[in-house]
Tab-separated table of C-alpha atoms in Angstrom:
chain	number	residue	atom	x	y	z
P	1	UNK	CA	-107.479	-45.111	98.064
P	2	UNK	CA	-108.600	-48.679	97.311
P	3	UNK	CA	-112.235	-47.707	97.918
P	4	UNK	CA	-111.917	-44.735	95.545
P	5	UNK	CA	-110.375	-46.911	92.843
P	6	UNK	CA	-113.111	-49.537	93.180
P	7	UNK	CA	-115.805	-46.838	93.002
P	8	UNK	CA	-114.277	-45.268	89.887
P	9	UNK	CA	-113.768	-48.675	88.318
P	10	UNK	CA	-117.437	-49.501	88.907
P	11	UNK	CA	-118.505	-46.356	87.065
P	12	UNK	CA	-116.196	-46.860	84.068
P	13	UNK	CA	-116.863	-50.601	83.830
P	14	UNK	CA	-120.625	-50.315	84.199
P	15	UNK	CA	-122.917	-52.444	82.054
P	16	UNK	CA	-122.900	-49.591	79.509
P	17	UNK	CA	-119.286	-50.296	78.519
P	18	UNK	CA	-119.927	-54.055	78.391
P	19	UNK	CA	-122.862	-53.507	76.019
P	20	UNK	CA	-120.883	-50.974	73.987
P	21	UNK	CA	-118.066	-53.490	73.431
P	22	UNK	CA	-120.421	-56.329	72.505
P	23	UNK	CA	-122.688	-54.059	70.444
P	24	UNK	CA	-119.797	-52.614	68.455
P	25	UNK	CA	-118.531	-56.135	67.757
P	26	UNK	CA	-121.967	-57.244	66.536
P	27	UNK	CA	-122.331	-54.132	64.347
P	28	UNK	CA	-118.877	-54.425	62.767
P	29	UNK	CA	-119.396	-58.145	62.202
P	30	UNK	CA	-122.627	-57.444	60.308
P	31	UNK	CA	-121.175	-54.467	58.433
P	32	UNK	CA	-118.116	-56.470	57.323
P	33	UNK	CA	-120.184	-59.571	56.529
P	34	UNK	CA	-118.260	-61.435	59.239
P	35	UNK	CA	-114.831	-60.683	57.794
P	36	UNK	CA	-113.196	-62.425	60.759
P	37	UNK	CA	-114.840	-65.684	59.663
P	38	UNK	CA	-114.973	-65.306	55.869
P	39	UNK	CA	-111.320	-64.322	55.585
P	40	UNK	CA	-109.902	-66.649	58.242
P	41	UNK	CA	-107.550	-68.352	55.734
P	42	UNK	CA	-106.276	-64.990	54.526
P	43	UNK	CA	-105.851	-63.845	58.119
P	44	UNK	CA	-103.418	-66.619	59.017
P	45	UNK	CA	-101.700	-66.649	55.623
P	46	UNK	CA	-101.074	-62.907	55.727
P	47	UNK	CA	-99.358	-63.192	59.122
P	48	UNK	CA	-96.243	-64.596	57.450
P	49	UNK	CA	-96.262	-62.445	54.313
P	50	UNK	CA	-94.392	-59.230	53.813
P	51	UNK	CA	-90.920	-58.051	54.752
P	52	UNK	CA	-89.632	-55.290	56.960
P	53	UNK	CA	-88.067	-52.120	55.595
P	54	UNK	CA	-86.010	-49.244	56.951
P	55	UNK	CA	-89.273	-47.508	57.805
P	56	UNK	CA	-91.522	-50.340	58.954
P	57	UNK	CA	-91.506	-53.792	60.484
P	58	UNK	CA	-92.855	-56.942	58.815
P	59	UNK	CA	-96.437	-58.144	59.271
P	60	UNK	CA	-95.176	-60.915	61.537
P	61	UNK	CA	-93.115	-58.505	63.642
P	62	UNK	CA	-96.115	-56.162	63.944
P	63	UNK	CA	-98.248	-59.167	64.920
P	64	UNK	CA	-95.660	-60.131	67.534
P	65	UNK	CA	-95.600	-56.573	68.886
P	66	UNK	CA	-99.386	-56.639	69.083
P	67	UNK	CA	-99.402	-60.054	70.756
P	68	UNK	CA	-96.730	-58.797	73.141
P	69	UNK	CA	-99.328	-56.302	74.353
P	70	UNK	CA	-102.273	-58.692	74.202
P	71	UNK	CA	-100.695	-61.861	75.616
P	72	UNK	CA	-99.846	-61.036	79.195
P	73	UNK	CA	-101.047	-61.454	82.737
P	74	UNK	CA	-104.641	-61.183	81.500
P	75	UNK	CA	-104.216	-64.597	79.878
P	76	UNK	CA	-103.256	-66.211	83.188
P	77	UNK	CA	-104.211	-64.201	86.264
P	78	UNK	CA	-107.006	-62.442	84.365
P	79	UNK	CA	-108.641	-65.733	83.391
P	80	UNK	CA	-108.469	-66.910	87.005
P	81	UNK	CA	-110.082	-63.659	88.169
P	82	UNK	CA	-112.871	-64.001	85.600
P	83	UNK	CA	-113.619	-67.541	86.811
P	84	UNK	CA	-113.408	-66.509	90.464
P	85	UNK	CA	-115.940	-63.677	90.207
P	86	UNK	CA	-117.951	-64.630	87.123
P	87	UNK	CA	-117.905	-68.417	87.335
P	88	UNK	CA	-116.671	-70.858	84.653
P	89	UNK	CA	-119.223	-69.371	82.243
P	90	UNK	CA	-117.149	-66.193	82.037
P	91	UNK	CA	-114.868	-68.139	79.671
P	92	UNK	CA	-117.659	-68.481	77.108
P	93	UNK	CA	-118.211	-64.722	77.221
P	94	UNK	CA	-114.477	-64.219	76.739
P	95	UNK	CA	-114.766	-66.363	73.591
P	96	UNK	CA	-117.798	-64.407	72.390
P	97	UNK	CA	-116.065	-61.089	72.998
P	98	UNK	CA	-113.042	-62.371	71.041
P	99	UNK	CA	-115.112	-63.574	68.078
P	100	UNK	CA	-116.984	-60.290	67.858
P	101	UNK	CA	-113.953	-58.232	68.847
P	102	UNK	CA	-111.923	-59.570	65.923
P	103	UNK	CA	-114.075	-57.444	63.594
P	104	UNK	CA	-113.547	-54.429	65.848
P	105	UNK	CA	-109.808	-55.096	65.762
P	106	UNK	CA	-109.902	-55.181	61.950
P	107	UNK	CA	-111.558	-51.756	61.819
P	108	UNK	CA	-109.274	-50.001	64.310
P	109	UNK	CA	-106.069	-51.548	62.951
P	110	UNK	CA	-106.927	-50.757	59.328
P	111	UNK	CA	-107.575	-47.145	60.320
P	112	UNK	CA	-104.222	-47.174	62.122
P	113	UNK	CA	-102.498	-48.179	58.869
P	114	UNK	CA	-104.368	-45.657	56.698
P	115	UNK	CA	-103.537	-42.617	58.792
P	116	UNK	CA	-100.034	-43.521	59.986
P	117	UNK	CA	-97.152	-41.080	59.769
P	118	UNK	CA	-93.403	-41.295	59.342
P	119	UNK	CA	-91.233	-40.056	62.178
P	120	UNK	CA	-89.137	-37.205	60.668
P	121	UNK	CA	-86.112	-38.102	62.790
P	122	UNK	CA	-85.999	-41.907	62.851
P	123	UNK	CA	-87.961	-42.517	59.655
P	124	UNK	CA	-90.060	-45.175	61.411
P	125	UNK	CA	-93.807	-45.497	60.946
P	126	UNK	CA	-96.028	-44.434	63.822
P	127	UNK	CA	-99.787	-44.362	64.228
P	128	UNK	CA	-102.735	-45.242	66.411
P	129	UNK	CA	-106.117	-43.887	67.507
P	130	UNK	CA	-104.847	-40.374	68.276
P	131	UNK	CA	-103.541	-40.117	64.711
P	132	UNK	CA	-106.673	-41.376	62.957
P	133	UNK	CA	-109.023	-39.452	65.247
P	134	UNK	CA	-107.319	-36.199	64.233
P	135	UNK	CA	-106.677	-36.960	60.558
P	136	UNK	CA	-109.821	-38.732	59.348
P	137	UNK	CA	-111.905	-35.532	59.386
P	138	UNK	CA	-109.150	-32.953	59.092
P	139	UNK	CA	-110.792	-31.599	55.915
P	140	UNK	CA	-114.105	-30.827	57.660
P	141	UNK	CA	-115.355	-28.001	59.854
P	142	UNK	CA	-115.203	-30.336	62.855
P	143	UNK	CA	-111.418	-30.758	62.546
P	144	UNK	CA	-110.769	-28.762	65.726
P	145	UNK	CA	-113.071	-30.988	67.759
P	146	UNK	CA	-111.427	-34.160	66.461
P	147	UNK	CA	-107.950	-32.775	67.133
P	148	UNK	CA	-108.874	-32.169	70.771
P	149	UNK	CA	-110.403	-35.658	70.926
P	150	UNK	CA	-107.159	-37.132	69.576
P	151	UNK	CA	-105.114	-35.234	72.136
P	152	UNK	CA	-107.355	-36.476	74.962
P	153	UNK	CA	-106.939	-40.070	73.783
P	154	UNK	CA	-103.158	-39.619	73.533
P	155	UNK	CA	-102.958	-38.214	77.066
P	156	UNK	CA	-105.126	-41.000	78.520
P	157	UNK	CA	-103.024	-43.621	76.708
P	158	UNK	CA	-99.756	-42.184	77.994
P	159	UNK	CA	-101.038	-42.240	81.583
P	160	UNK	CA	-102.588	-45.704	81.226
P	161	UNK	CA	-99.613	-47.336	79.513
P	162	UNK	CA	-96.863	-45.771	81.597
P	163	UNK	CA	-98.531	-45.620	85.018
P	164	UNK	CA	-101.794	-47.576	85.351
P	165	UNK	CA	-101.153	-50.852	83.527
P	166	UNK	CA	-97.470	-51.859	84.003
P	167	UNK	CA	-98.025	-52.523	87.718
P	168	UNK	CA	-100.410	-55.414	86.978
P	169	UNK	CA	-97.762	-57.166	84.922
P	170	UNK	CA	-94.863	-56.642	87.347
P	171	UNK	CA	-97.076	-57.553	90.320
P	172	UNK	CA	-97.994	-60.878	88.728
P	173	UNK	CA	-94.335	-61.607	87.953
P	174	UNK	CA	-93.190	-60.909	91.506
P	175	UNK	CA	-96.092	-62.897	92.982
P	176	UNK	CA	-95.507	-65.917	90.742
P	177	UNK	CA	-91.735	-65.877	91.321
P	178	UNK	CA	-92.195	-65.578	95.071
P	179	UNK	CA	-94.702	-68.453	95.081
P	180	UNK	CA	-92.409	-70.655	92.986
P	181	UNK	CA	-88.979	-69.921	94.454
P	182	UNK	CA	-89.596	-67.692	97.494
P	183	UNK	CA	-87.741	-64.751	95.893
P	184	UNK	CA	-88.467	-61.422	97.656
P	185	UNK	CA	-90.621	-59.052	95.626
P	186	UNK	CA	-88.062	-56.250	95.915
P	187	UNK	CA	-85.406	-58.415	94.274
P	188	UNK	CA	-87.720	-59.190	91.357
P	189	UNK	CA	-88.497	-55.477	91.049
P	190	UNK	CA	-84.799	-54.628	90.645
P	191	UNK	CA	-84.276	-57.267	87.946
P	192	UNK	CA	-87.354	-56.114	86.022
P	193	UNK	CA	-86.287	-52.473	86.091
P	194	UNK	CA	-82.835	-53.351	84.702
P	195	UNK	CA	-84.228	-55.511	81.876
P	196	UNK	CA	-86.952	-53.014	80.984
P	197	UNK	CA	-84.493	-50.142	80.957
P	198	UNK	CA	-82.236	-51.926	78.462
P	199	UNK	CA	-85.094	-52.758	76.077
P	200	UNK	CA	-87.158	-49.551	76.043
P	201	UNK	CA	-84.167	-47.275	75.505
P	202	UNK	CA	-83.345	-49.255	72.339
P	203	UNK	CA	-86.319	-47.975	70.302
P	204	UNK	CA	-88.956	-49.652	68.113
P	205	UNK	CA	-86.554	-51.891	66.168
P	206	UNK	CA	-85.212	-53.492	69.340
P	207	UNK	CA	-88.767	-53.799	70.685
P	208	UNK	CA	-89.970	-55.499	67.476
P	209	UNK	CA	-86.970	-57.854	67.409
P	210	UNK	CA	-87.419	-58.794	71.063
P	211	UNK	CA	-91.172	-59.383	70.615
P	212	UNK	CA	-90.780	-61.478	67.436
P	213	UNK	CA	-88.433	-63.834	69.307
P	214	UNK	CA	-90.084	-64.006	72.715
P	215	UNK	CA	-93.801	-64.062	71.878
P	216	UNK	CA	-93.949	-67.149	69.613
P	217	UNK	CA	-91.588	-69.031	71.923
P	218	UNK	CA	-93.561	-68.376	75.086
P	219	UNK	CA	-96.983	-68.939	73.503
P	220	UNK	CA	-96.026	-72.291	71.972
P	221	UNK	CA	-94.502	-73.560	75.229
P	222	UNK	CA	-97.536	-72.509	77.203
P	223	UNK	CA	-99.986	-74.192	74.828
P	224	UNK	CA	-97.847	-77.375	74.853
P	225	UNK	CA	-98.148	-77.436	78.649
P	226	UNK	CA	-101.929	-77.086	78.338
P	227	UNK	CA	-102.009	-79.989	75.871
P	228	UNK	CA	-100.006	-82.077	78.344
P	229	UNK	CA	-102.557	-81.309	81.046
P	230	UNK	CA	-105.307	-82.244	78.584
P	231	UNK	CA	-103.726	-85.642	77.886
P	232	UNK	CA	-103.175	-86.350	81.575
P	233	UNK	CA	-106.669	-85.178	82.436
P	234	UNK	CA	-108.503	-86.351	79.301
P	235	UNK	CA	-111.554	-87.572	81.212
P	236	UNK	CA	-112.333	-83.960	82.175
P	237	UNK	CA	-112.575	-82.511	78.633
P	238	UNK	CA	-116.297	-83.097	78.158
P	239	UNK	CA	-117.238	-82.151	81.760
P	240	UNK	CA	-115.291	-78.879	81.491
P	241	UNK	CA	-116.965	-77.969	78.191
P	242	UNK	CA	-120.374	-78.710	79.689
P	243	UNK	CA	-119.494	-76.706	82.802
P	244	UNK	CA	-118.495	-73.508	80.986
P	245	UNK	CA	-121.552	-73.500	78.713
P	246	UNK	CA	-124.124	-74.369	81.354
P	247	UNK	CA	-122.803	-71.760	83.763
P	248	UNK	CA	-122.498	-69.151	80.986
P	249	UNK	CA	-126.248	-69.165	80.424
P	250	UNK	CA	-127.410	-69.720	83.990
P	251	UNK	CA	-128.260	-73.409	83.662
P	252	UNK	CA	-127.890	-75.642	86.727
P	253	UNK	CA	-124.597	-77.440	86.264
P	254	UNK	CA	-125.170	-79.743	89.210
P	255	UNK	CA	-123.227	-77.463	91.544
P	256	UNK	CA	-125.902	-76.250	93.952
P	257	UNK	CA	-127.811	-74.516	91.128
P	258	UNK	CA	-125.755	-71.421	91.921
P	259	UNK	CA	-124.688	-70.445	88.424
P	260	UNK	CA	-128.132	-69.078	87.577
P	261	UNK	CA	-127.624	-66.344	90.133
P	262	UNK	CA	-124.375	-65.039	88.660
P	263	UNK	CA	-125.080	-65.018	84.914
P	264	UNK	CA	-124.826	-61.225	84.868
P	265	UNK	CA	-121.413	-61.425	86.532
P	266	UNK	CA	-120.337	-64.073	84.005
P	267	UNK	CA	-121.096	-61.666	81.157
P	268	UNK	CA	-119.467	-58.677	82.848
P	269	UNK	CA	-116.304	-60.453	83.969
P	270	UNK	CA	-116.010	-62.411	80.728
P	271	UNK	CA	-116.216	-59.284	78.566
P	272	UNK	CA	-114.096	-57.168	80.932
P	273	UNK	CA	-111.293	-59.702	81.213
P	274	UNK	CA	-111.692	-60.608	77.538
P	275	UNK	CA	-111.026	-57.020	76.514
P	276	UNK	CA	-108.193	-56.703	79.016
P	277	UNK	CA	-106.637	-59.807	77.476
P	278	UNK	CA	-107.271	-59.467	73.722
P	279	UNK	CA	-107.569	-55.632	73.775
P	280	UNK	CA	-110.043	-55.569	70.857
P	281	UNK	CA	-111.476	-52.054	70.778
P	282	UNK	CA	-109.142	-50.727	73.452
P	283	UNK	CA	-107.029	-48.937	70.862
P	284	UNK	CA	-103.724	-50.697	71.495
P	285	UNK	CA	-103.660	-52.879	68.355
P	286	UNK	CA	-103.559	-49.932	65.903
P	287	UNK	CA	-100.209	-48.782	67.322
P	288	UNK	CA	-98.471	-52.008	66.294
P	289	UNK	CA	-100.489	-52.260	63.073
P	290	UNK	CA	-99.335	-48.811	61.965
P	291	UNK	CA	-95.672	-49.830	62.302
P	292	UNK	CA	-95.990	-52.565	59.640
P	293	UNK	CA	-94.706	-52.311	56.072
P	294	UNK	CA	-97.597	-53.495	53.858
P	295	UNK	CA	-98.956	-52.568	50.434
P	296	UNK	CA	-102.572	-52.338	51.588
P	297	UNK	CA	-103.934	-51.385	55.050
P	298	UNK	CA	-106.454	-54.245	55.091
P	299	UNK	CA	-103.597	-56.735	55.106
P	300	UNK	CA	-102.502	-55.654	58.560
P	301	UNK	CA	-106.081	-55.137	59.676
P	302	UNK	CA	-106.749	-58.813	58.997
P	303	UNK	CA	-103.534	-59.861	60.752
P	304	UNK	CA	-104.543	-57.920	63.850
P	305	UNK	CA	-107.972	-59.576	63.797
P	306	UNK	CA	-106.153	-62.922	63.913
P	307	UNK	CA	-104.151	-61.844	66.938
P	308	UNK	CA	-107.402	-61.665	68.923
P	309	UNK	CA	-108.041	-65.330	68.107
P	310	UNK	CA	-104.537	-66.371	69.139
P	311	UNK	CA	-104.777	-64.478	72.407
P	312	UNK	CA	-108.192	-65.615	73.600
P	313	UNK	CA	-109.145	-68.816	71.797
P	314	UNK	CA	-105.735	-70.408	72.328
P	315	UNK	CA	-103.839	-68.915	75.262
P	316	UNK	CA	-106.792	-67.951	77.500
P	317	UNK	CA	-108.487	-71.275	76.795
P	318	UNK	CA	-105.292	-73.086	77.796
P	319	UNK	CA	-105.313	-71.337	81.173
P	320	UNK	CA	-109.020	-71.991	81.690
P	321	UNK	CA	-108.593	-75.700	81.047
P	322	UNK	CA	-105.664	-75.931	83.457
P	323	UNK	CA	-107.767	-74.358	86.205
P	324	UNK	CA	-111.140	-76.017	85.565
P	325	UNK	CA	-109.992	-79.531	84.679
P	326	UNK	CA	-107.912	-79.789	87.847
P	327	UNK	CA	-110.614	-78.198	90.017
P	328	UNK	CA	-108.242	-75.531	91.303
P	329	UNK	CA	-110.773	-72.740	91.574
P	330	UNK	CA	-113.583	-71.217	93.588
P	331	UNK	CA	-116.415	-68.880	92.654
P	332	UNK	CA	-117.156	-65.936	94.914
P	333	UNK	CA	-120.334	-63.925	95.353
P	334	UNK	CA	-120.609	-60.155	95.573
P	335	UNK	CA	-120.086	-60.301	99.329
P	336	UNK	CA	-116.848	-62.270	98.926
P	337	UNK	CA	-118.307	-65.515	100.267
P	338	UNK	CA	-117.607	-68.743	98.390
P	339	UNK	CA	-120.694	-69.861	96.463
P	340	UNK	CA	-118.981	-72.624	94.503
P	341	UNK	CA	-116.138	-74.649	95.951
P	342	UNK	CA	-114.974	-77.579	93.875
P	343	UNK	CA	-114.370	-80.911	95.534
P	344	UNK	CA	-111.706	-82.029	93.060
P	345	UNK	CA	-108.976	-79.482	93.614
P	346	UNK	CA	-107.556	-79.100	97.094
P	347	UNK	CA	-105.763	-75.755	97.393
P	348	UNK	CA	-104.385	-74.297	100.559
P	349	UNK	CA	-106.644	-71.530	101.866
P	350	UNK	CA	-104.152	-68.745	101.192
P	351	UNK	CA	-104.055	-69.625	97.473
P	352	UNK	CA	-107.757	-70.448	97.118
P	353	UNK	CA	-108.921	-67.181	98.671
P	354	UNK	CA	-107.465	-64.893	95.983
P	355	UNK	CA	-108.040	-65.526	92.253
P	356	UNK	CA	-104.850	-64.982	90.289
P	357	UNK	CA	-101.721	-66.556	88.877
P	358	UNK	CA	-101.490	-69.011	91.795
P	359	UNK	CA	-104.582	-70.918	90.579
P	360	UNK	CA	-103.053	-72.147	87.288
P	361	UNK	CA	-99.799	-72.746	89.169
P	362	UNK	CA	-101.658	-75.041	91.561
P	363	UNK	CA	-103.557	-76.673	88.706
P	364	UNK	CA	-100.487	-77.494	86.657
P	365	UNK	CA	-98.560	-78.596	89.736
P	366	UNK	CA	-101.347	-81.035	90.653
P	367	UNK	CA	-100.785	-82.743	87.298
P	368	UNK	CA	-96.999	-82.423	87.201
P	369	UNK	CA	-95.795	-82.271	90.794
P	370	UNK	CA	-92.963	-79.810	91.352
P	371	UNK	CA	-93.233	-78.422	87.822
P	372	UNK	CA	-96.325	-76.208	87.747
P	373	UNK	CA	-95.322	-73.280	89.952
P	374	UNK	CA	-91.966	-72.772	88.240
P	375	UNK	CA	-93.289	-73.170	84.695
P	376	UNK	CA	-96.152	-70.713	85.219
P	377	UNK	CA	-93.733	-68.271	86.857
P	378	UNK	CA	-91.464	-68.399	83.790
P	379	UNK	CA	-94.464	-68.066	81.464
P	380	UNK	CA	-95.780	-65.064	83.367
P	381	UNK	CA	-92.309	-63.516	83.354
P	382	UNK	CA	-92.085	-63.711	79.548
P	383	UNK	CA	-95.736	-62.822	78.935
P	384	UNK	CA	-95.702	-59.830	81.269
P	385	UNK	CA	-92.265	-58.567	80.255
P	386	UNK	CA	-93.194	-58.370	76.566
P	387	UNK	CA	-96.483	-56.711	77.514
P	388	UNK	CA	-94.708	-54.010	79.522
P	389	UNK	CA	-92.355	-53.392	76.606
P	390	UNK	CA	-95.367	-53.013	74.291
P	391	UNK	CA	-96.930	-50.605	76.789
P	392	UNK	CA	-93.875	-48.397	76.612
P	393	UNK	CA	-93.931	-48.376	72.807
P	394	UNK	CA	-97.580	-47.270	72.779
P	395	UNK	CA	-96.963	-44.613	75.419
P	396	UNK	CA	-94.005	-43.259	73.446
P	397	UNK	CA	-96.021	-43.214	70.205
P	398	UNK	CA	-98.664	-41.030	71.851
P	399	UNK	CA	-96.023	-38.824	73.421
P	400	UNK	CA	-94.579	-38.264	69.941
P	401	UNK	CA	-98.084	-37.374	68.757
P	402	UNK	CA	-98.465	-34.742	71.505
P	403	UNK	CA	-94.941	-33.305	71.485
P	404	UNK	CA	-93.638	-34.264	68.049
P	405	UNK	CA	-94.437	-30.885	66.524
P	406	UNK	CA	-92.601	-28.943	69.235
P	407	UNK	CA	-90.138	-26.510	67.683
P	408	UNK	CA	-87.477	-27.369	70.242
P	409	UNK	CA	-86.422	-31.039	69.779
P	410	UNK	CA	-85.178	-31.081	73.373
P	411	UNK	CA	-88.814	-31.013	74.542
P	412	UNK	CA	-89.508	-34.404	72.961
P	413	UNK	CA	-86.149	-35.835	74.066
P	414	UNK	CA	-86.767	-34.840	77.683
P	415	UNK	CA	-90.341	-36.103	77.426
P	416	UNK	CA	-89.133	-39.553	76.357
P	417	UNK	CA	-86.681	-39.749	79.245
P	418	UNK	CA	-89.401	-38.776	81.718
P	419	UNK	CA	-91.682	-41.407	80.187
P	420	UNK	CA	-88.993	-44.079	80.512
P	421	UNK	CA	-88.437	-43.135	84.136
P	422	UNK	CA	-92.170	-43.188	84.858
P	423	UNK	CA	-92.725	-46.687	83.473
P	424	UNK	CA	-89.687	-48.026	85.342
P	425	UNK	CA	-91.051	-46.551	88.590
P	426	UNK	CA	-94.490	-48.053	87.850
P	427	UNK	CA	-92.885	-51.464	87.283
P	428	UNK	CA	-90.996	-51.276	90.580
P	429	UNK	CA	-93.994	-50.049	92.599
P	430	UNK	CA	-96.319	-52.624	91.041
P	431	UNK	CA	-93.948	-55.482	91.815
P	432	UNK	CA	-94.016	-54.625	95.514
P	433	UNK	CA	-97.725	-53.677	95.866
P	434	UNK	CA	-100.886	-55.669	96.635
P	435	UNK	CA	-102.687	-57.207	93.669
P	436	UNK	CA	-106.108	-55.679	94.372
P	437	UNK	CA	-105.011	-52.065	93.990
P	438	UNK	CA	-102.959	-52.636	90.832
P	439	UNK	CA	-105.823	-54.510	89.119
P	440	UNK	CA	-108.321	-51.761	89.946
P	441	UNK	CA	-105.956	-49.103	88.583
P	442	UNK	CA	-105.309	-51.139	85.431
P	443	UNK	CA	-109.011	-51.750	84.784
P	444	UNK	CA	-109.626	-47.998	84.949
P	445	UNK	CA	-106.946	-47.409	82.313
P	446	UNK	CA	-108.322	-50.106	79.994
P	447	UNK	CA	-111.885	-48.841	80.427
P	448	UNK	CA	-111.049	-45.209	79.671
P	449	UNK	CA	-109.184	-46.164	76.500
P	450	UNK	CA	-111.986	-48.485	75.375
P	451	UNK	CA	-114.664	-45.807	75.840
P	452	UNK	CA	-112.699	-43.228	73.843
P	453	UNK	CA	-111.572	-45.573	71.067
P	454	UNK	CA	-114.797	-47.500	70.403
P	455	UNK	CA	-116.807	-44.289	70.168
P	456	UNK	CA	-114.212	-42.882	67.756
P	457	UNK	CA	-114.151	-45.887	65.393
P	458	UNK	CA	-117.954	-45.972	65.299
P	459	UNK	CA	-117.700	-42.415	63.947
P	460	UNK	CA	-114.670	-42.950	61.682
P	461	UNK	CA	-115.437	-46.449	60.379
P	462	UNK	CA	-116.136	-45.701	56.698
P	463	UNK	CA	-112.541	-45.893	55.328
P	464	UNK	CA	-112.037	-49.347	56.872
P	465	UNK	CA	-114.976	-50.803	54.934
P	466	UNK	CA	-114.022	-49.042	51.715
P	467	UNK	CA	-110.625	-50.691	52.052
P	468	UNK	CA	-112.126	-54.105	52.797
P	469	UNK	CA	-114.175	-54.002	49.588
P	470	UNK	CA	-111.130	-52.778	47.654
P	471	UNK	CA	-108.917	-55.511	49.122
P	472	UNK	CA	-111.408	-58.255	48.278
P	473	UNK	CA	-111.934	-56.862	44.753
P	474	UNK	CA	-108.209	-56.862	43.987
P	475	UNK	CA	-107.758	-60.309	45.536
P	476	UNK	CA	-110.518	-61.768	43.333
P	477	UNK	CA	-108.693	-60.331	40.302
P	478	UNK	CA	-105.598	-62.272	41.309
P	479	UNK	CA	-103.675	-59.126	42.259
P	480	UNK	CA	-101.506	-58.382	45.256
P	481	UNK	CA	-103.670	-55.581	46.705
P	482	UNK	CA	-102.177	-52.076	46.619
P	483	UNK	CA	-103.780	-49.076	48.310
P	484	UNK	CA	-104.504	-45.932	46.283
P	485	UNK	CA	-106.252	-43.419	48.582
P	486	UNK	CA	-107.264	-41.173	45.684
P	487	UNK	CA	-109.189	-43.895	43.856
P	488	UNK	CA	-111.175	-44.594	47.046
P	489	UNK	CA	-111.630	-40.909	47.888
P	490	UNK	CA	-109.952	-41.338	51.270
P	491	UNK	CA	-108.463	-38.029	52.320
P	492	UNK	CA	-105.568	-37.121	54.602
P	493	UNK	CA	-103.646	-40.361	54.043
P	494	UNK	CA	-100.585	-38.280	53.174
P	495	UNK	CA	-97.974	-40.983	53.681
P	496	UNK	CA	-99.751	-43.311	51.243
P	497	UNK	CA	-100.187	-40.496	48.701
P	498	UNK	CA	-96.462	-39.703	48.800
P	499	UNK	CA	-95.627	-43.385	48.556
P	500	UNK	CA	-97.816	-43.785	45.464
P	501	UNK	CA	-96.256	-40.695	43.857
P	502	UNK	CA	-92.784	-42.103	44.522
P	503	UNK	CA	-93.677	-45.484	42.985
P	504	UNK	CA	-95.229	-43.764	39.942
P	505	UNK	CA	-92.164	-41.570	39.451
P	506	UNK	CA	-89.820	-44.549	39.700
P	507	UNK	CA	-91.876	-46.450	37.132
P	508	UNK	CA	-91.656	-43.534	34.653
P	509	UNK	CA	-87.833	-43.459	34.719
P	510	UNK	CA	-86.456	-45.268	31.659
P	511	UNK	CA	-84.480	-48.375	32.556
P	512	UNK	CA	-80.895	-48.663	31.299
């Protein structure tokens, strides 16, 4: 089974997908005139604007939900894996993928807002790639093709989010907890299933509330720990920066001239783990973006672009510095043999042989003896738990898309219960499995979603750029931007059309 998964993973994550991700980021950056750089002040200001409503969550809550999905094991174990198989230079390619991917995230998340729907039962907003793939060209002759495409994406997302990806998160939790406190993996699995069951059965409001509390708390603590390591290990700042850049571009960094031979792996692992971590282009961000209550879709599109920065430039960089500055890493060749072994960090062979969450644990513990393993275990627990909760929300959203129009409401109700059971089983199995198999399965899920979503937004991109121009025009006029789909000739944005009609009708009613 492991051999089959590795073979399939190699096909999906071929160089074609790496170039597609980078190429789409370059194209959207040019097309938007580098919106992720020009509008950086607006991006961070908009994060804290807006309030929730009965139908939607606030921009900050939607950001937290998105970060709950983005900030996870990929920021810790994923960074270690990228360094282990791509060398320190993989970090630079993670940064590049984040910078370019922020524009991709703007496009997909804005589309998610434009074509969102309102759940007829709960009244909550829902949306995502399946919704905009079907609705963007519903008025054309190709509507049948796009509907099938949307259904395929929804099915792949349900399988990926409920079965393929949760195991990575629970596996990292159980491994980190066992390494820190010698807790059996089965015991961790039971605790995770109980906590997850309580949260996911509570619905989107409980998910948003949980994420808005846990995500900022865990991210700030983690970055503070990285700053502490920086202060303790200040003499390594410049050497680490030199190391990641020289190895990223195949320049001899004074370590046996070996980095030149793995530059291709640095690009592949940097982009692959970058996308797994920040999820730009994967199609996950639009689900959280669609849930937000905003007056203009570009507002949330910009917020979601900022979440890519927070995930990669801050949290992933913190992990990379912990590992590289303490020397707690190795770089492996294609045959599994060590081609770079640092002389600074002395790890026991069992830890050194497998890139993962134990590397930053060892790095932090070398600086703060007796503290590192436990702190990283707690961080991974919070990171991974919120990510699994976000996975369930996205899986449920796509289930609603597929089954929401069923005449018998029991079909959807049963479907949700089956979905909840499936993700709880995946969490338990992942917590007690080997890391290699769960990572391969997760990479397949991420890759399939990325292929389907990036191709779709390259086709459906036009409304996102119409909205960007409209947003910037209204902002220059000193207005709080409001979206009118009719004035921009954007069709099939029914929820926004009804909202505008309601606002117009309310304004025409005489006061008093």
